[in-house]
């Protein structure tokens, strides 16, 4: 391999990118747009849930219960006067939850007074979180009332059988953004590395310039390495932008070493660039190459990498399938560095798997290119 030839191919690819400014602009704008959209719009946190309350009791106790919901950061309370109004509010998605308080709450009664909690289950994840938050508010207030009644009788309230002391590690505020933003680096590199690289060789076949390249002394590895170099540089620029936006725009903590993030990105880009080049060699059409890269990289990076959906909650066959996608290991590395401050020793398995994917993808791309020429 002669580096002079590699530099010549790299210069040719840079010239093509410069002559097509739309691709260069998109390669910088896409990371910013993705980080902005996902960082601000995509959130699994439930706050300010619109809740309608029908208080049929209208006593000091019932009003205090309603005030507990209104004072919680999870609910935004409004009043209703009938069950029909509640049905219309939840059906039209004007409200996502409703609380119906039966008459007699706060008065002396033989048994407990019924409370009905209605939750919009169209979104099961959000509905489950709303249900848990509302049950916690009611349970805390009910325990407080029970203790007050025991104290009014001159008795000592019973001691709880246990005391739970909770502590959240690595993401104390349970911010969804802290887990999503680092993982978005994998999505960004999948777009830049796979989609743009998938068009390189296919473009040469479509424009008819591949025959001219074949006639030169450039070998297959030199051609592939030279064509990958510009997109590697673009990818590193995008990683820098993503880290800067995560730190200064979304205020995501980076506990570990930024250099280790770049190191992991280099290995991951080797895998994604190699796969994109393999797709470009196999598919001589740019349209087919882009479709193959989208299906084989972007979708798995979003659905099967653990970025949004926990891998442990997936069916076993999907968990096994996710092991063949490098984004799974890269996102685990990013979260380990960002949130836990792990070093290479703590992420050795993930780094080894990424290296295996990178070597295999680049080797397959070179071999496929030689077969295509043969």
CSV table of C-alpha atoms in Angstrom, one decimal:
chain,number,residue,atom,x,y,z
A,1,UNK,CA,0.0,0.0,0.0
A,2,UNK,CA,1.4,3.4,-1.0
A,3,UNK,CA,0.1,6.4,1.0
A,4,UNK,CA,0.6,8.7,-2.0
A,5,UNK,CA,-2.2,6.9,-3.8
A,6,UNK,CA,-4.3,7.0,-0.7
A,7,UNK,CA,-3.8,10.7,-0.4
A,8,UNK,CA,-4.7,11.2,-4.0
A,9,UNK,CA,-8.0,9.3,-3.6
A,10,UNK,CA,-8.7,11.2,-0.4
A,11,UNK,CA,-8.1,14.5,-2.2
A,12,UNK,CA,-10.5,13.4,-5.0
A,13,UNK,CA,-13.2,12.6,-2.5
A,14,UNK,CA,-12.8,15.9,-0.7
A,15,UNK,CA,-13.1,17.7,-4.0
A,16,UNK,CA,-16.3,15.9,-4.7
A,17,UNK,CA,-17.7,16.9,-1.3
A,18,UNK,CA,-16.6,20.5,-1.9
A,19,UNK,CA,-18.4,20.5,-5.3
A,20,UNK,CA,-21.5,19.2,-3.6
A,21,UNK,CA,-22.0,21.7,-0.8
A,22,UNK,CA,-25.4,20.3,0.1
A,23,UNK,CA,-23.8,17.1,1.4
A,24,UNK,CA,-21.2,19.0,3.4
A,25,UNK,CA,-23.9,21.3,4.9
A,26,UNK,CA,-26.1,18.3,5.8
A,27,UNK,CA,-23.2,16.5,7.4
A,28,UNK,CA,-22.9,19.3,9.9
A,29,UNK,CA,-26.6,20.3,10.2
A,30,UNK,CA,-27.9,16.7,10.7
A,31,UNK,CA,-26.1,16.3,14.1
A,32,UNK,CA,-27.3,19.7,15.3
A,33,UNK,CA,-30.9,18.9,14.2
A,34,UNK,CA,-30.8,15.4,15.7
A,35,UNK,CA,-29.4,16.6,19.0
A,36,UNK,CA,-31.9,19.5,19.2
A,37,UNK,CA,-35.0,17.4,18.3
A,38,UNK,CA,-34.1,14.4,20.5
A,39,UNK,CA,-32.6,16.4,23.3
A,40,UNK,CA,-35.7,18.7,23.6
A,41,UNK,CA,-38.6,16.8,22.1
A,42,UNK,CA,-37.8,13.1,23.1
A,43,UNK,CA,-38.3,12.8,26.8
A,44,UNK,CA,-39.6,9.9,28.9
A,45,UNK,CA,-40.0,12.2,32.0
A,46,UNK,CA,-43.6,12.8,33.0
A,47,UNK,CA,-44.3,16.3,34.3
A,48,UNK,CA,-47.2,18.7,34.3
A,49,UNK,CA,-49.7,16.0,33.4
A,50,UNK,CA,-53.1,17.7,32.9
A,51,UNK,CA,-55.5,16.2,35.5
A,52,UNK,CA,-59.2,17.0,36.0
A,53,UNK,CA,-60.7,16.5,39.5
A,54,UNK,CA,-64.4,16.0,40.4
A,55,UNK,CA,-64.6,16.7,44.1
A,56,UNK,CA,-68.0,15.6,45.2
A,57,UNK,CA,-67.1,15.8,48.9
A,58,UNK,CA,-65.8,19.4,49.0
A,59,UNK,CA,-64.5,19.1,52.6
A,60,UNK,CA,-61.2,20.3,54.1
A,61,UNK,CA,-59.8,16.8,53.6
A,62,UNK,CA,-60.7,16.5,50.0
A,63,UNK,CA,-59.5,20.0,49.2
A,64,UNK,CA,-56.2,19.2,50.9
A,65,UNK,CA,-55.9,16.0,48.7
A,66,UNK,CA,-56.5,18.1,45.6
A,67,UNK,CA,-53.9,20.6,46.8
A,68,UNK,CA,-51.4,17.8,47.1
A,69,UNK,CA,-51.9,16.9,43.5
A,70,UNK,CA,-51.7,20.6,42.4
A,71,UNK,CA,-48.5,21.1,44.4
A,72,UNK,CA,-46.8,18.1,42.8
A,73,UNK,CA,-44.6,18.8,39.8
A,74,UNK,CA,-46.2,15.9,38.0
A,75,UNK,CA,-49.8,17.2,37.7
A,76,UNK,CA,-51.6,20.3,36.6
A,77,UNK,CA,-55.0,20.2,38.1
A,78,UNK,CA,-58.3,21.6,36.9
A,79,UNK,CA,-61.9,21.1,38.1
A,80,UNK,CA,-64.8,19.1,36.6
A,81,UNK,CA,-68.5,19.1,37.6
A,82,UNK,CA,-69.7,15.8,36.1
A,83,UNK,CA,-68.5,12.4,35.0
A,84,UNK,CA,-69.5,13.3,31.4
A,85,UNK,CA,-67.1,16.2,31.5
A,86,UNK,CA,-64.3,13.9,32.6
A,87,UNK,CA,-65.1,11.5,29.7
A,88,UNK,CA,-64.9,14.3,27.2
A,89,UNK,CA,-61.7,15.8,28.7
A,90,UNK,CA,-59.8,12.5,28.5
A,91,UNK,CA,-61.4,11.4,25.2
A,92,UNK,CA,-60.3,14.6,23.5
A,93,UNK,CA,-56.9,14.3,25.2
A,94,UNK,CA,-57.4,17.7,26.9
A,95,UNK,CA,-56.6,15.9,30.1
A,96,UNK,CA,-54.6,12.7,30.6
A,97,UNK,CA,-55.8,11.8,34.1
A,98,UNK,CA,-58.9,12.3,36.3
A,99,UNK,CA,-59.6,11.9,40.0
A,100,UNK,CA,-63.1,11.3,41.2
A,101,UNK,CA,-63.6,11.9,45.0
A,102,UNK,CA,-66.8,10.3,46.4
A,103,UNK,CA,-69.0,12.2,48.9
A,104,UNK,CA,-68.1,11.9,52.5
A,105,UNK,CA,-64.3,12.2,52.4
A,106,UNK,CA,-63.2,13.7,55.7
A,107,UNK,CA,-66.4,12.9,57.5
A,108,UNK,CA,-66.7,10.2,60.1
A,109,UNK,CA,-67.6,7.0,58.3
A,110,UNK,CA,-67.7,3.3,59.0
A,111,UNK,CA,-65.3,2.5,56.2
A,112,UNK,CA,-62.9,4.1,53.7
A,113,UNK,CA,-64.3,6.5,51.1
A,114,UNK,CA,-63.8,5.5,47.5
A,115,UNK,CA,-61.5,7.4,45.2
A,116,UNK,CA,-61.5,6.7,41.5
A,117,UNK,CA,-58.4,7.4,39.4
A,118,UNK,CA,-58.7,7.4,35.6
A,119,UNK,CA,-55.6,7.4,33.4
A,120,UNK,CA,-55.3,7.7,29.7
A,121,UNK,CA,-53.6,4.4,28.7
A,122,UNK,CA,-53.2,5.2,25.0
A,123,UNK,CA,-49.5,5.7,25.8
A,124,UNK,CA,-48.8,2.8,28.1
A,125,UNK,CA,-45.4,4.0,29.3
A,126,UNK,CA,-46.7,7.5,30.1
A,127,UNK,CA,-49.9,6.0,31.6
A,128,UNK,CA,-48.0,3.7,33.9
A,129,UNK,CA,-45.9,6.6,35.2
A,130,UNK,CA,-48.9,8.7,35.8
A,131,UNK,CA,-50.6,5.9,37.7
A,132,UNK,CA,-47.5,5.4,39.9
A,133,UNK,CA,-47.2,9.1,40.7
A,134,UNK,CA,-50.9,9.4,41.6
A,135,UNK,CA,-50.9,6.3,43.8
A,136,UNK,CA,-47.9,7.7,45.6
A,137,UNK,CA,-49.6,11.0,46.3
A,138,UNK,CA,-52.8,9.3,47.6
A,139,UNK,CA,-50.8,6.7,49.7
A,140,UNK,CA,-48.7,9.4,51.3
A,141,UNK,CA,-51.7,11.5,52.2
A,142,UNK,CA,-53.7,8.5,53.4
A,143,UNK,CA,-50.9,7.5,55.7
A,144,UNK,CA,-50.7,11.0,57.1
A,145,UNK,CA,-54.5,11.0,57.8
A,146,UNK,CA,-54.3,7.6,59.5
A,147,UNK,CA,-51.5,8.8,61.8
A,148,UNK,CA,-53.4,12.0,62.7
A,149,UNK,CA,-56.5,10.0,63.6
A,150,UNK,CA,-54.4,7.6,65.8
A,151,UNK,CA,-52.8,10.6,67.5
A,152,UNK,CA,-56.2,12.2,68.1
A,153,UNK,CA,-57.2,9.2,70.2
A,154,UNK,CA,-54.2,9.7,72.4
A,155,UNK,CA,-52.3,6.7,71.1
A,156,UNK,CA,-48.8,6.5,69.7
A,157,UNK,CA,-48.8,5.8,65.9
A,158,UNK,CA,-47.4,2.4,65.1
A,159,UNK,CA,-43.8,2.3,63.9
A,160,UNK,CA,-43.4,1.3,60.3
A,161,UNK,CA,-42.0,-2.3,59.9
A,162,UNK,CA,-39.2,-0.9,57.7
A,163,UNK,CA,-37.7,2.3,56.4
A,164,UNK,CA,-36.7,2.5,52.8
A,165,UNK,CA,-33.8,4.9,52.0
A,166,UNK,CA,-33.4,5.4,48.3
A,167,UNK,CA,-30.4,6.7,46.5
A,168,UNK,CA,-30.0,6.9,42.7
A,169,UNK,CA,-26.5,6.5,41.3
A,170,UNK,CA,-25.0,8.0,38.1
A,171,UNK,CA,-28.2,10.0,37.2
A,172,UNK,CA,-29.5,11.3,40.5
A,173,UNK,CA,-32.3,13.4,38.9
A,174,UNK,CA,-33.3,10.6,36.6
A,175,UNK,CA,-33.1,12.9,33.6
A,176,UNK,CA,-33.9,11.2,30.4
A,177,UNK,CA,-31.8,13.7,28.6
A,178,UNK,CA,-28.6,12.5,30.4
A,179,UNK,CA,-29.1,9.0,28.9
A,180,UNK,CA,-30.3,10.0,25.5
A,181,UNK,CA,-27.9,12.7,24.5
A,182,UNK,CA,-24.7,10.5,24.8
A,183,UNK,CA,-26.4,7.8,22.8
A,184,UNK,CA,-27.3,10.2,20.0
A,185,UNK,CA,-23.6,10.3,19.1
A,186,UNK,CA,-24.1,6.7,17.8
A,187,UNK,CA,-27.1,7.8,15.7
A,188,UNK,CA,-25.2,10.7,14.3
A,189,UNK,CA,-22.2,8.6,13.3
A,190,UNK,CA,-24.5,6.0,11.8
A,191,UNK,CA,-25.9,8.6,9.5
A,192,UNK,CA,-22.6,10.2,8.5
A,193,UNK,CA,-20.6,7.1,8.3
A,194,UNK,CA,-23.1,4.6,6.8
A,195,UNK,CA,-25.4,6.7,4.7
A,196,UNK,CA,-22.8,9.0,3.1
A,197,UNK,CA,-20.2,6.3,2.7
A,198,UNK,CA,-22.7,4.0,1.1
A,199,UNK,CA,-22.9,6.3,-1.8
A,200,UNK,CA,-19.2,6.6,-2.6
A,201,UNK,CA,-18.5,3.5,-4.7
A,202,UNK,CA,-22.1,3.3,-6.0
A,203,UNK,CA,-21.7,6.9,-7.3
A,204,UNK,CA,-18.5,5.9,-9.2
A,205,UNK,CA,-20.4,3.1,-10.9
A,206,UNK,CA,-23.4,5.3,-11.7
A,207,UNK,CA,-21.3,8.1,-13.2
A,208,UNK,CA,-19.1,5.8,-15.1
A,209,UNK,CA,-15.8,6.9,-13.5
A,210,UNK,CA,-15.1,3.5,-11.8
A,211,UNK,CA,-13.5,2.2,-15.0
A,212,UNK,CA,-11.1,5.1,-14.9
A,213,UNK,CA,-10.2,4.4,-11.3
A,214,UNK,CA,-9.7,0.7,-12.1
A,215,UNK,CA,-7.3,1.6,-14.9
A,216,UNK,CA,-5.0,3.5,-12.4
A,217,UNK,CA,-2.4,1.7,-10.3
A,218,UNK,CA,-4.6,2.3,-7.2
A,219,UNK,CA,-5.3,-1.0,-5.4
A,220,UNK,CA,-8.6,-1.9,-3.7
A,221,UNK,CA,-7.5,-1.2,-0.1
A,222,UNK,CA,-5.9,2.1,-1.2
A,223,UNK,CA,-9.1,3.1,-2.9
A,224,UNK,CA,-11.4,2.2,0.0
A,225,UNK,CA,-9.1,3.8,2.6
A,226,UNK,CA,-8.8,7.0,0.6
A,227,UNK,CA,-12.6,7.2,0.2
A,228,UNK,CA,-13.2,6.6,3.9
A,229,UNK,CA,-10.8,9.3,5.1
A,230,UNK,CA,-12.9,12.4,4.3
A,231,UNK,CA,-16.0,10.9,6.1
A,232,UNK,CA,-13.8,9.9,9.0
A,233,UNK,CA,-12.8,13.6,9.3
A,234,UNK,CA,-16.4,14.7,9.0
A,235,UNK,CA,-17.4,12.2,11.7
A,236,UNK,CA,-14.8,13.5,14.1
A,237,UNK,CA,-16.1,17.0,13.6
A,238,UNK,CA,-19.6,15.8,14.3
A,239,UNK,CA,-18.5,14.1,17.5
A,240,UNK,CA,-16.9,17.3,18.6
A,241,UNK,CA,-20.1,19.2,17.9
A,242,UNK,CA,-22.2,16.6,19.8
A,243,UNK,CA,-20.0,16.7,22.8
A,244,UNK,CA,-20.0,20.5,22.9
A,245,UNK,CA,-23.8,20.7,22.5
A,246,UNK,CA,-24.3,18.0,25.2
A,247,UNK,CA,-22.1,20.0,27.6
A,248,UNK,CA,-23.1,23.6,26.9
A,249,UNK,CA,-26.6,23.3,25.5
A,250,UNK,CA,-28.2,20.4,27.3
A,251,UNK,CA,-25.8,20.4,30.4
A,252,UNK,CA,-25.3,16.7,30.3
A,253,UNK,CA,-22.5,15.8,32.7
A,254,UNK,CA,-19.4,14.1,31.3
A,255,UNK,CA,-17.9,12.3,34.3
A,256,UNK,CA,-15.3,10.3,32.4
A,257,UNK,CA,-12.5,11.3,29.9
A,258,UNK,CA,-13.5,13.1,26.7
A,259,UNK,CA,-10.5,11.5,25.0
A,260,UNK,CA,-11.9,8.1,25.7
A,261,UNK,CA,-15.2,9.2,24.0
A,262,UNK,CA,-13.1,10.2,20.9
A,263,UNK,CA,-11.3,6.9,21.1
A,264,UNK,CA,-14.5,4.9,21.2
A,265,UNK,CA,-15.9,7.0,18.3
A,266,UNK,CA,-12.8,6.2,16.2
A,267,UNK,CA,-13.3,2.4,16.7
A,268,UNK,CA,-17.1,2.7,16.1
A,269,UNK,CA,-16.5,4.7,13.0
A,270,UNK,CA,-14.3,2.0,11.7
A,271,UNK,CA,-17.2,-0.4,11.9
A,272,UNK,CA,-19.8,1.9,10.5
A,273,UNK,CA,-17.6,3.2,7.7
A,274,UNK,CA,-16.6,-0.3,6.8
A,275,UNK,CA,-20.2,-1.4,6.6
A,276,UNK,CA,-21.2,1.6,4.6
A,277,UNK,CA,-18.4,0.9,2.1
A,278,UNK,CA,-19.5,-2.8,1.9
A,279,UNK,CA,-23.0,-1.7,1.0
A,280,UNK,CA,-21.6,0.7,-1.5
A,281,UNK,CA,-19.6,-2.0,-3.2
A,282,UNK,CA,-22.4,-4.5,-3.3
A,283,UNK,CA,-25.1,-2.1,-4.5
A,284,UNK,CA,-24.1,-0.3,-7.6
A,285,UNK,CA,-27.2,2.0,-7.3
A,286,UNK,CA,-27.0,5.0,-5.0
A,287,UNK,CA,-30.7,4.6,-4.2
A,288,UNK,CA,-30.4,1.0,-3.3
A,289,UNK,CA,-27.2,1.6,-1.3
A,290,UNK,CA,-28.9,4.4,0.8
A,291,UNK,CA,-31.9,2.1,1.4
A,292,UNK,CA,-29.8,-0.8,2.5
A,293,UNK,CA,-27.7,1.4,4.8
A,294,UNK,CA,-30.8,2.9,6.4
A,295,UNK,CA,-32.4,-0.4,7.1
A,296,UNK,CA,-29.2,-2.1,8.3
A,297,UNK,CA,-27.8,0.8,10.4
A,298,UNK,CA,-30.2,3.6,11.3
A,299,UNK,CA,-33.2,1.4,12.3
A,300,UNK,CA,-31.1,-1.0,14.5
A,301,UNK,CA,-29.2,1.9,16.0
A,302,UNK,CA,-32.5,3.4,17.2
A,303,UNK,CA,-34.5,0.3,18.0
A,304,UNK,CA,-32.1,-2.4,19.0
A,305,UNK,CA,-29.2,-0.6,20.7
A,306,UNK,CA,-30.8,0.3,24.0
A,307,UNK,CA,-30.9,4.0,23.2
A,308,UNK,CA,-34.6,4.3,23.9
A,309,UNK,CA,-35.9,0.8,24.6
A,310,UNK,CA,-34.2,-1.3,27.3
A,311,UNK,CA,-32.7,-4.4,25.7
A,312,UNK,CA,-33.5,-6.5,28.8
A,313,UNK,CA,-37.2,-5.8,28.1
A,314,UNK,CA,-37.1,-7.2,24.6
A,315,UNK,CA,-37.9,-10.8,23.6
A,316,UNK,CA,-35.0,-13.1,23.8
A,317,UNK,CA,-34.6,-13.5,20.1
A,318,UNK,CA,-34.4,-9.7,19.7
A,319,UNK,CA,-31.8,-9.5,22.5
A,320,UNK,CA,-29.7,-12.1,20.6
A,321,UNK,CA,-30.2,-10.2,17.3
A,322,UNK,CA,-29.1,-6.9,18.9
A,323,UNK,CA,-25.6,-8.4,19.6
A,324,UNK,CA,-24.7,-8.2,15.9
A,325,UNK,CA,-25.1,-4.4,15.8
A,326,UNK,CA,-22.1,-2.3,16.9
A,327,UNK,CA,-24.4,0.6,18.1
A,328,UNK,CA,-25.3,-1.5,21.1
A,329,UNK,CA,-21.8,-1.7,22.4
A,330,UNK,CA,-21.0,2.0,21.5
A,331,UNK,CA,-24.0,3.3,23.4
A,332,UNK,CA,-23.0,1.2,26.4
A,333,UNK,CA,-19.5,2.7,26.2
A,334,UNK,CA,-20.8,6.3,25.9
A,335,UNK,CA,-23.2,5.9,28.9
A,336,UNK,CA,-20.4,4.3,30.9
A,337,UNK,CA,-18.1,7.2,30.2
A,338,UNK,CA,-20.6,10.0,30.5
A,339,UNK,CA,-22.6,8.8,33.5
A,340,UNK,CA,-20.3,6.4,35.4
A,341,UNK,CA,-16.8,7.7,34.6
A,342,UNK,CA,-15.6,4.2,33.6
A,343,UNK,CA,-12.2,3.7,32.0
A,344,UNK,CA,-11.1,1.2,29.4
A,345,UNK,CA,-10.8,-1.6,31.9
A,346,UNK,CA,-14.4,-1.3,32.8
A,347,UNK,CA,-15.5,-1.2,29.2
A,348,UNK,CA,-13.0,-3.8,27.8
A,349,UNK,CA,-15.7,-6.1,26.4
A,350,UNK,CA,-17.5,-3.4,24.5
A,351,UNK,CA,-14.3,-2.0,23.1
A,352,UNK,CA,-13.2,-5.5,21.9
A,353,UNK,CA,-16.6,-6.1,20.3
A,354,UNK,CA,-16.4,-2.8,18.5
A,355,UNK,CA,-12.8,-3.6,17.3
A,356,UNK,CA,-14.0,-7.0,16.0
A,357,UNK,CA,-16.8,-5.3,14.1
A,358,UNK,CA,-14.5,-2.7,12.6
A,359,UNK,CA,-11.9,-5.2,11.4
A,360,UNK,CA,-14.6,-7.5,10.0
A,361,UNK,CA,-16.5,-4.8,8.2
A,362,UNK,CA,-13.3,-3.3,6.6
A,363,UNK,CA,-12.0,-6.7,5.6
A,364,UNK,CA,-15.4,-7.7,4.0
A,365,UNK,CA,-15.5,-4.4,2.1
A,366,UNK,CA,-12.0,-4.9,0.6
A,367,UNK,CA,-12.8,-8.5,-0.3
A,368,UNK,CA,-16.2,-7.6,-1.8
A,369,UNK,CA,-14.5,-4.9,-3.9
A,370,UNK,CA,-11.9,-7.4,-5.2
A,371,UNK,CA,-14.6,-9.8,-6.1
A,372,UNK,CA,-16.6,-7.1,-7.9
A,373,UNK,CA,-13.6,-6.3,-10.0
A,374,UNK,CA,-13.0,-9.9,-10.7
